[in-house]
PDB file of C-alpha atoms in Angstrom:
ATOM      1  CA  ASP P   1     -24.911  70.318 168.078  1.00 52.00           C
ATOM      2  CA  THR P   2     -25.419  66.602 167.605  1.00 61.00           C
ATOM      3  CA  GLU P   3     -23.370  64.541 170.058  1.00 91.00           C
ATOM      4  CA  VAL P   4     -23.738  61.404 167.965  1.00 96.00           C
ATOM      5  CA  THR P   5     -21.953  61.753 164.630  1.00 97.00           C
ATOM      6  CA  GLN P   6     -22.899  59.662 161.620  1.00 98.00           C
ATOM      7  CA  THR P   7     -21.097  59.378 158.296  1.00 97.00           C
ATOM      8  CA  PRO P   8     -21.762  59.601 155.467  1.00 97.00           C
ATOM      9  CA  LYS P   9     -24.870  61.797 155.443  1.00 97.00           C
ATOM     10  CA  HIS P  10     -25.983  60.439 152.099  1.00 97.00           C
ATOM     11  CA  LEU P  11     -25.133  57.188 150.330  1.00 96.00           C
ATOM     12  CA  VAL P  12     -26.222  55.845 146.967  1.00 96.00           C
ATOM     13  CA  MET P  13     -25.251  52.286 146.170  1.00 93.00           C
ATOM     14  CA  GLY P  14     -26.082  49.534 143.772  1.00 91.00           C
ATOM     15  CA  MET P  15     -27.456  46.198 144.845  1.00 89.00           C
ATOM     16  CA  THR P  16     -24.091  44.475 144.411  1.00 89.00           C
ATOM     17  CA  ASN P  17     -22.014  47.028 146.312  1.00 90.00           C
ATOM     18  CA  LYS P  18     -20.509  46.740 149.789  1.00 95.00           C
ATOM     19  CA  LYS P  19     -20.488  49.852 151.950  1.00 96.00           C
ATOM     20  CA  SER P  20     -20.365  50.776 155.621  1.00 97.00           C
ATOM     21  CA  LEU P  21     -22.139  53.315 157.792  1.00 98.00           C
ATOM     22  CA  LYS P  22     -20.273  54.767 160.738  1.00 98.00           C
ATOM     23  CA  CYS P  23     -21.404  56.189 164.050  1.00 98.00           C
ATOM     24  CA  GLU P  24     -19.355  57.794 166.817  1.00 98.00           C
ATOM     25  CA  GLN P  25     -20.179  59.150 170.270  1.00 97.00           C
ATOM     26  CA  HIS P  26     -17.940  60.577 172.986  1.00 91.00           C
ATOM     27  CA  MET P  27     -20.420  60.806 175.835  1.00 94.00           C
ATOM     28  CA  GLY P  28     -19.144  57.662 177.541  1.00 93.00           C
ATOM     29  CA  HIS P  29     -22.348  55.829 176.734  1.00 94.00           C
ATOM     30  CA  ARG P  30     -22.209  52.036 176.871  1.00 94.00           C
ATOM     31  CA  ALA P  31     -25.338  51.274 174.840  1.00 95.00           C
ATOM     32  CA  MET P  32     -25.569  51.948 171.118  1.00 96.00           C
ATOM     33  CA  TYR P  33     -28.365  51.331 168.653  1.00 97.00           C
ATOM     34  CA  TRP P  34     -29.101  51.128 164.937  1.00 98.00           C
ATOM     35  CA  TYR P  35     -32.534  52.098 163.635  1.00 98.00           C
ATOM     36  CA  LYS P  36     -34.142  52.156 160.204  1.00 98.00           C
ATOM     37  CA  GLN P  37     -36.654  54.912 159.491  1.00 98.00           C
ATOM     38  CA  LYS P  38     -38.995  55.292 156.537  1.00 96.00           C
ATOM     39  CA  ALA P  39     -40.458  58.709 155.727  1.00 91.00           C
ATOM     40  CA  LYS P  40     -42.904  60.087 158.325  1.00 85.00           C
ATOM     41  CA  LYS P  41     -42.766  56.795 160.305  1.00 93.00           C
ATOM     42  CA  PRO P  42     -41.219  56.092 163.699  1.00 96.00           C
ATOM     43  CA  PRO P  43     -37.744  54.541 163.806  1.00 97.00           C
ATOM     44  CA  GLU P  44     -37.636  50.735 163.776  1.00 97.00           C
ATOM     45  CA  LEU P  45     -35.009  49.169 166.005  1.00 96.00           C
ATOM     46  CA  MET P  46     -32.485  46.924 164.226  1.00 97.00           C
ATOM     47  CA  PHE P  47     -29.657  46.220 166.696  1.00 97.00           C
ATOM     48  CA  VAL P  48     -28.627  46.998 170.260  1.00 96.00           C
ATOM     49  CA  TYR P  49     -25.080  46.841 171.593  1.00 96.00           C
ATOM     50  CA  SER P  50     -24.475  46.871 175.319  1.00 94.00           C
ATOM     51  CA  TYR P  51     -20.903  47.154 176.572  1.00 94.00           C
ATOM     52  CA  GLU P  52     -19.692  46.404 173.036  1.00 95.00           C
ATOM     53  CA  LYS P  53     -21.597  43.141 172.803  1.00 96.00           C
ATOM     54  CA  LEU P  54     -24.578  42.574 170.549  1.00 96.00           C
ATOM     55  CA  SER P  55     -27.566  42.153 172.842  1.00 94.00           C
ATOM     56  CA  ILE P  56     -30.494  42.485 170.452  1.00 93.00           C
ATOM     57  CA  ASN P  57     -30.927  41.650 166.764  1.00 94.00           C
ATOM     58  CA  GLU P  58     -34.512  42.346 165.710  1.00 94.00           C
ATOM     59  CA  SER P  59     -34.494  39.603 163.056  1.00 93.00           C
ATOM     60  CA  VAL P  60     -32.616  41.830 160.636  1.00 96.00           C
ATOM     61  CA  PRO P  61     -31.589  40.230 157.292  1.00 96.00           C
ATOM     62  CA  SER P  62     -27.965  39.122 157.157  1.00 96.00           C
ATOM     63  CA  ARG P  63     -27.204  41.654 154.415  1.00 96.00           C
ATOM     64  CA  PHE P  64     -26.933  44.096 157.362  1.00 97.00           C
ATOM     65  CA  SER P  65     -23.958  43.322 159.599  1.00 97.00           C
ATOM     66  CA  PRO P  66     -23.279  45.431 162.697  1.00 98.00           C
ATOM     67  CA  GLU P  67     -19.930  45.858 164.385  1.00 97.00           C
ATOM     68  CA  CYS P  68     -18.847  47.626 167.566  1.00 97.00           C
ATOM     69  CA  PRO P  69     -15.036  48.016 167.470  1.00 95.00           C
ATOM     70  CA  ASN P  70     -14.916  49.951 170.756  1.00 93.00           C
ATOM     71  CA  SER P  71     -17.185  51.777 173.172  1.00 91.00           C
ATOM     72  CA  SER P  72     -17.303  54.924 171.014  1.00 95.00           C
ATOM     73  CA  LEU P  73     -17.789  53.460 167.564  1.00 97.00           C
ATOM     74  CA  LEU P  74     -20.541  51.564 165.835  1.00 98.00           C
ATOM     75  CA  ASN P  75     -20.520  50.402 162.225  1.00 98.00           C
ATOM     76  CA  LEU P  76     -23.172  48.937 159.978  1.00 98.00           C
ATOM     77  CA  HIS P  77     -21.814  46.939 157.059  1.00 98.00           C
ATOM     78  CA  LEU P  78     -24.073  46.685 154.024  1.00 97.00           C
ATOM     79  CA  HIS P  79     -23.947  44.082 151.277  1.00 95.00           C
ATOM     80  CA  ALA P  80     -26.319  43.058 148.496  1.00 93.00           C
ATOM     81  CA  LEU P  81     -29.071  45.401 149.626  1.00 94.00           C
ATOM     82  CA  GLN P  82     -32.513  45.566 148.041  1.00 95.00           C
ATOM     83  CA  PRO P  83     -34.422  48.670 146.863  1.00 94.00           C
ATOM     84  CA  GLU P  84     -36.758  48.353 149.868  1.00 95.00           C
ATOM     85  CA  ASP P  85     -33.738  48.947 152.105  1.00 97.00           C
ATOM     86  CA  SER P  86     -33.683  52.581 150.988  1.00 97.00           C
ATOM     87  CA  ALA P  87     -34.332  54.591 154.165  1.00 97.00           C
ATOM     88  CA  LEU P  88     -32.803  56.855 156.795  1.00 98.00           C
ATOM     89  CA  TYR P  89     -30.495  54.873 159.093  1.00 98.00           C
ATOM     90  CA  LEU P  90     -30.180  56.350 162.546  1.00 98.00           C
ATOM     91  CA  CYS P  91     -27.625  55.619 165.217  1.00 98.00           C
ATOM     92  CA  ALA P  92     -28.349  56.342 168.874  1.00 97.00           C
ATOM     93  CA  SER P  93     -26.633  55.949 172.222  1.00 96.00           C
ATOM     94  CA  SER P  94     -27.618  55.952 175.885  1.00 94.00           C
ATOM     95  CA  PRO P  95     -25.703  55.575 179.165  1.00 92.00           C
ATOM     96  CA  GLU P  96     -26.749  51.903 179.383  1.00 86.00           C
ATOM     97  CA  VAL P  97     -29.737  49.625 178.890  1.00 84.00           C
ATOM     98  CA  ALA P  98     -32.019  49.462 181.921  1.00 76.00           C
ATOM     99  CA  ASP P  99     -35.503  48.462 182.989  1.00 73.00           C
ATOM    100  CA  TYR P 100     -37.933  51.281 182.111  1.00 71.00           C
ATOM    101  CA  SER P 101     -34.899  53.513 181.732  1.00 78.00           C
ATOM    102  CA  ASN P 102     -35.276  57.225 182.452  1.00 82.00           C
ATOM    103  CA  GLN P 103     -32.172  57.931 180.394  1.00 87.00           C
ATOM    104  CA  PRO P 104     -33.128  59.099 176.910  1.00 92.00           C
ATOM    105  CA  GLN P 105     -31.407  57.947 173.787  1.00 94.00           C
ATOM    106  CA  HIS P 106     -29.326  60.477 171.874  1.00 95.00           C
ATOM    107  CA  PHE P 107     -29.692  60.261 168.106  1.00 96.00           C
ATOM    108  CA  GLY P 108     -27.428  61.190 165.238  1.00 96.00           C
ATOM    109  CA  ASP P 109     -28.736  62.932 162.126  1.00 96.00           C
ATOM    110  CA  GLY P 110     -28.666  59.700 160.174  1.00 97.00           C
ATOM    111  CA  THR P 111     -27.437  58.417 156.839  1.00 98.00           C
ATOM    112  CA  ARG P 112     -29.921  58.662 153.999  1.00 97.00           C
ATOM    113  CA  LEU P 113     -29.406  55.512 151.966  1.00 97.00           C
ATOM    114  CA  SER P 114     -30.664  54.991 148.414  1.00 96.00           C
ATOM    115  CA  ILE P 115     -30.388  51.627 146.684  1.00 94.00           C
ATOM    116  CA  LEU P 116     -30.410  51.702 142.897  1.00 91.00           C
TER     117      LEU P 116
ATOM    118  CA  GLY K   1     -47.732  44.462 176.238  1.00 83.00           C
ATOM    119  CA  ASP K   2     -46.711  48.080 176.590  1.00 88.00           C
ATOM    120  CA  SER K   3     -47.835  50.457 173.842  1.00 93.00           C
ATOM    121  CA  VAL K   4     -48.131  54.103 172.815  1.00 96.00           C
ATOM    122  CA  THR K   5     -50.996  55.687 170.892  1.00 96.00           C
ATOM    123  CA  GLN K   6     -50.494  59.078 169.373  1.00 95.00           C
ATOM    124  CA  MET K   7     -52.976  61.274 167.568  1.00 87.00           C
ATOM    125  CA  GLU K   8     -52.773  61.104 163.813  1.00 82.00           C
ATOM    126  CA  GLY K   9     -51.694  64.095 161.838  1.00 85.00           C
ATOM    127  CA  PRO K  10     -50.947  66.129 160.003  1.00 95.00           C
ATOM    128  CA  VAL K  11     -51.751  69.081 162.189  1.00 96.00           C
ATOM    129  CA  THR K  12     -51.772  72.466 160.482  1.00 97.00           C
ATOM    130  CA  LEU K  13     -51.831  75.617 162.601  1.00 97.00           C
ATOM    131  CA  SER K  14     -51.314  79.315 162.132  1.00 98.00           C
ATOM    132  CA  GLU K  15     -48.427  80.987 163.911  1.00 97.00           C
ATOM    133  CA  GLU K  16     -49.177  81.825 167.581  1.00 97.00           C
ATOM    134  CA  ALA K  17     -51.942  79.200 167.781  1.00 98.00           C
ATOM    135  CA  PHE K  18     -52.227  76.776 170.711  1.00 98.00           C
ATOM    136  CA  LEU K  19     -50.931  73.254 170.144  1.00 97.00           C
ATOM    137  CA  THR K  20     -51.993  69.974 171.697  1.00 97.00           C
ATOM    138  CA  ILE K  21     -50.743  66.601 170.496  1.00 97.00           C
ATOM    139  CA  ASN K  22     -52.356  63.706 172.330  1.00 97.00           C
ATOM    140  CA  CYS K  23     -50.412  60.688 173.556  1.00 97.00           C
ATOM    141  CA  THR K  24     -51.738  57.817 175.652  1.00 97.00           C
ATOM    142  CA  TYR K  25     -49.862  54.769 176.808  1.00 96.00           C
ATOM    143  CA  THR K  26     -50.345  51.329 178.320  1.00 94.00           C
ATOM    144  CA  ALA K  27     -47.689  49.916 180.595  1.00 90.00           C
ATOM    145  CA  THR K  28     -47.509  47.227 183.252  1.00 85.00           C
ATOM    146  CA  GLY K  29     -45.203  49.310 185.406  1.00 83.00           C
ATOM    147  CA  TYR K  30     -44.191  52.945 185.759  1.00 85.00           C
ATOM    148  CA  PRO K  31     -41.984  53.878 182.833  1.00 89.00           C
ATOM    149  CA  SER K  32     -40.459  57.218 182.027  1.00 92.00           C
ATOM    150  CA  LEU K  33     -42.115  59.019 179.114  1.00 95.00           C
ATOM    151  CA  PHE K  34     -40.458  61.031 176.370  1.00 96.00           C
ATOM    152  CA  TRP K  35     -41.324  63.404 173.573  1.00 98.00           C
ATOM    153  CA  TYR K  36     -38.892  63.504 170.670  1.00 98.00           C
ATOM    154  CA  VAL K  37     -38.926  65.977 167.780  1.00 98.00           C
ATOM    155  CA  GLN K  38     -37.552  65.428 164.296  1.00 97.00           C
ATOM    156  CA  TYR K  39     -36.941  68.492 162.145  1.00 96.00           C
ATOM    157  CA  PRO K  40     -36.715  68.041 158.375  1.00 93.00           C
ATOM    158  CA  GLY K  41     -33.484  66.350 157.345  1.00 90.00           C
ATOM    159  CA  GLU K  42     -32.383  65.665 160.911  1.00 92.00           C
ATOM    160  CA  GLY K  43     -32.399  62.886 163.480  1.00 94.00           C
ATOM    161  CA  LEU K  44     -34.584  62.732 166.566  1.00 96.00           C
ATOM    162  CA  GLN K  45     -33.942  65.137 169.423  1.00 96.00           C
ATOM    163  CA  LEU K  46     -35.226  64.728 172.925  1.00 96.00           C
ATOM    164  CA  LEU K  47     -37.744  67.519 173.492  1.00 98.00           C
ATOM    165  CA  LEU K  48     -38.745  66.723 177.063  1.00 97.00           C
ATOM    166  CA  LYS K  49     -39.229  63.869 179.495  1.00 96.00           C
ATOM    167  CA  ALA K  50     -41.009  62.927 182.706  1.00 96.00           C
ATOM    168  CA  THR K  51     -39.947  60.123 184.993  1.00 93.00           C
ATOM    169  CA  LYS K  52     -42.898  59.653 187.347  1.00 92.00           C
ATOM    170  CA  ALA K  53     -46.580  60.425 187.801  1.00 92.00           C
ATOM    171  CA  ASP K  54     -47.482  64.141 187.989  1.00 94.00           C
ATOM    172  CA  ASP K  55     -44.055  65.175 186.698  1.00 95.00           C
ATOM    173  CA  LYS K  56     -44.150  67.980 184.158  1.00 97.00           C
ATOM    174  CA  GLY K  57     -41.493  68.046 181.490  1.00 97.00           C
ATOM    175  CA  SER K  58     -40.827  71.331 179.722  1.00 97.00           C
ATOM    176  CA  ASN K  59     -38.472  72.708 177.088  1.00 97.00           C
ATOM    177  CA  LYS K  60     -38.569  75.449 174.424  1.00 96.00           C
ATOM    178  CA  GLY K  61     -42.087  76.464 175.496  1.00 97.00           C
ATOM    179  CA  PHE K  62     -43.422  72.914 175.189  1.00 98.00           C
ATOM    180  CA  GLU K  63     -44.894  71.104 178.196  1.00 98.00           C
ATOM    181  CA  ALA K  64     -46.252  67.657 178.966  1.00 98.00           C
ATOM    182  CA  THR K  65     -47.537  66.226 182.244  1.00 97.00           C
ATOM    183  CA  TYR K  66     -47.318  62.537 183.167  1.00 96.00           C
ATOM    184  CA  ARG K  67     -50.910  61.642 184.071  1.00 96.00           C
ATOM    185  CA  LYS K  68     -51.124  58.189 185.602  1.00 93.00           C
ATOM    186  CA  GLU K  69     -54.896  58.331 186.131  1.00 94.00           C
ATOM    187  CA  THR K  70     -55.576  58.928 182.427  1.00 95.00           C
ATOM    188  CA  THR K  71     -52.379  57.188 181.190  1.00 95.00           C
ATOM    189  CA  SER K  72     -51.606  60.245 179.097  1.00 97.00           C
ATOM    190  CA  PHE K  73     -48.661  62.482 178.260  1.00 98.00           C
ATOM    191  CA  HIS K  74     -50.110  65.149 175.994  1.00 98.00           C
ATOM    192  CA  LEU K  75     -47.766  67.709 174.453  1.00 98.00           C
ATOM    193  CA  GLU K  76     -48.796  71.375 174.593  1.00 98.00           C
ATOM    194  CA  LYS K  77     -47.434  74.724 173.529  1.00 98.00           C
ATOM    195  CA  GLY K  78     -49.178  78.015 174.026  1.00 97.00           C
ATOM    196  CA  SER K  79     -47.967  79.806 170.893  1.00 96.00           C
ATOM    197  CA  VAL K  80     -46.389  77.889 168.043  1.00 98.00           C
ATOM    198  CA  GLN K  81     -43.882  79.312 165.584  1.00 97.00           C
ATOM    199  CA  VAL K  82     -43.071  78.397 162.005  1.00 97.00           C
ATOM    200  CA  SER K  83     -39.807  76.913 163.303  1.00 97.00           C
ATOM    201  CA  ASP K  84     -41.813  74.338 165.315  1.00 98.00           C
ATOM    202  CA  SER K  85     -42.820  72.613 162.079  1.00 97.00           C
ATOM    203  CA  ALA K  86     -41.554  69.057 162.529  1.00 97.00           C
ATOM    204  CA  VAL K  87     -42.607  65.492 163.333  1.00 97.00           C
ATOM    205  CA  TYR K  88     -43.251  64.767 167.015  1.00 97.00           C
ATOM    206  CA  PHE K  89     -42.935  61.293 168.554  1.00 98.00           C
ATOM    207  CA  CYS K  90     -44.151  60.158 171.955  1.00 98.00           C
ATOM    208  CA  ALA K  91     -42.092  57.262 173.360  1.00 96.00           C
ATOM    209  CA  LEU K  92     -41.671  55.025 176.380  1.00 93.00           C
ATOM    210  CA  PRO K  93     -38.918  52.562 177.300  1.00 91.00           C
ATOM    211  CA  THR K  94     -39.787  48.897 177.621  1.00 87.00           C
ATOM    212  CA  ARG K  95     -39.619  46.653 180.636  1.00 83.00           C
ATOM    213  CA  GLY K  96     -36.459  44.612 181.045  1.00 81.00           C
ATOM    214  CA  ASN K  97     -32.870  45.533 180.322  1.00 80.00           C
ATOM    215  CA  THR K  98     -33.325  45.832 176.580  1.00 85.00           C
ATOM    216  CA  GLY K  99     -32.884  49.520 175.840  1.00 86.00           C
ATOM    217  CA  LYS K 100     -35.861  49.357 173.499  1.00 90.00           C
ATOM    218  CA  LEU K 101     -38.128  52.346 172.987  1.00 93.00           C
ATOM    219  CA  ILE K 102     -41.756  52.086 171.941  1.00 94.00           C
ATOM    220  CA  PHE K 103     -42.657  54.997 169.680  1.00 96.00           C
ATOM    221  CA  GLY K 104     -46.004  56.415 168.768  1.00 96.00           C
ATOM    222  CA  GLN K 105     -46.746  56.751 165.066  1.00 96.00           C
ATOM    223  CA  GLY K 106     -45.605  60.373 164.962  1.00 96.00           C
ATOM    224  CA  THR K 107     -47.548  63.585 164.386  1.00 96.00           C
ATOM    225  CA  THR K 108     -46.524  65.989 161.651  1.00 96.00           C
ATOM    226  CA  LEU K 109     -46.990  69.615 162.621  1.00 97.00           C
ATOM    227  CA  GLN K 110     -47.008  72.347 159.998  1.00 97.00           C
ATOM    228  CA  VAL K 111     -47.155  75.943 161.184  1.00 98.00           C
ATOM    229  CA  LYS K 112     -48.087  78.586 158.633  1.00 97.00           C
ATOM    230  CA  PRO K 113     -47.077  82.247 158.975  1.00 95.00           C
TER     231      PRO K 113
END
């Protein structure tokens, strides 16, 4: 069973729509991540939250807006996306961020996003 | 900077064949090393990990040994099954309190009955 839950599993939206992706974990982890993954490629990091504060933004376009309402929840708000934004969006969590951490990240099954 | 190099795929094997997927890394320090697996339509799952030199991680019949002298963490399994068909990623965490992971490019494994 996946300990990181993502909803929805699939999302189709037009370029003018606004939608949100949701992620939830109940492992008490204090670091949460958003990744974008294209087919057969490794995940690309987008954002890192540590103790509910945004610690890393990997130069992601402003049409992606993350939010961490509490230590268990992570949202990704989407607005005015482009066709090239179609991808699998993965959420992950880990106990905390650390130097050369030996704590693995736990991934959800992702939201498959298609932009029309 | 730190990096991971993973053998290119796809790798196609018959059931019960021996599997090796090569992974080498460069790092300024002594990071932990991970293998993740991604089954079709799913997210990444941790397959195994090793936290220091000469450690052997193992899970579900897969093994990998952290070799500092050759900077390698090759994944092996003695007898693959059709259900092992997936994409495999080697990964290491970065230096500094960032939480970032450096992934290899991924190796697609297809096992035929």
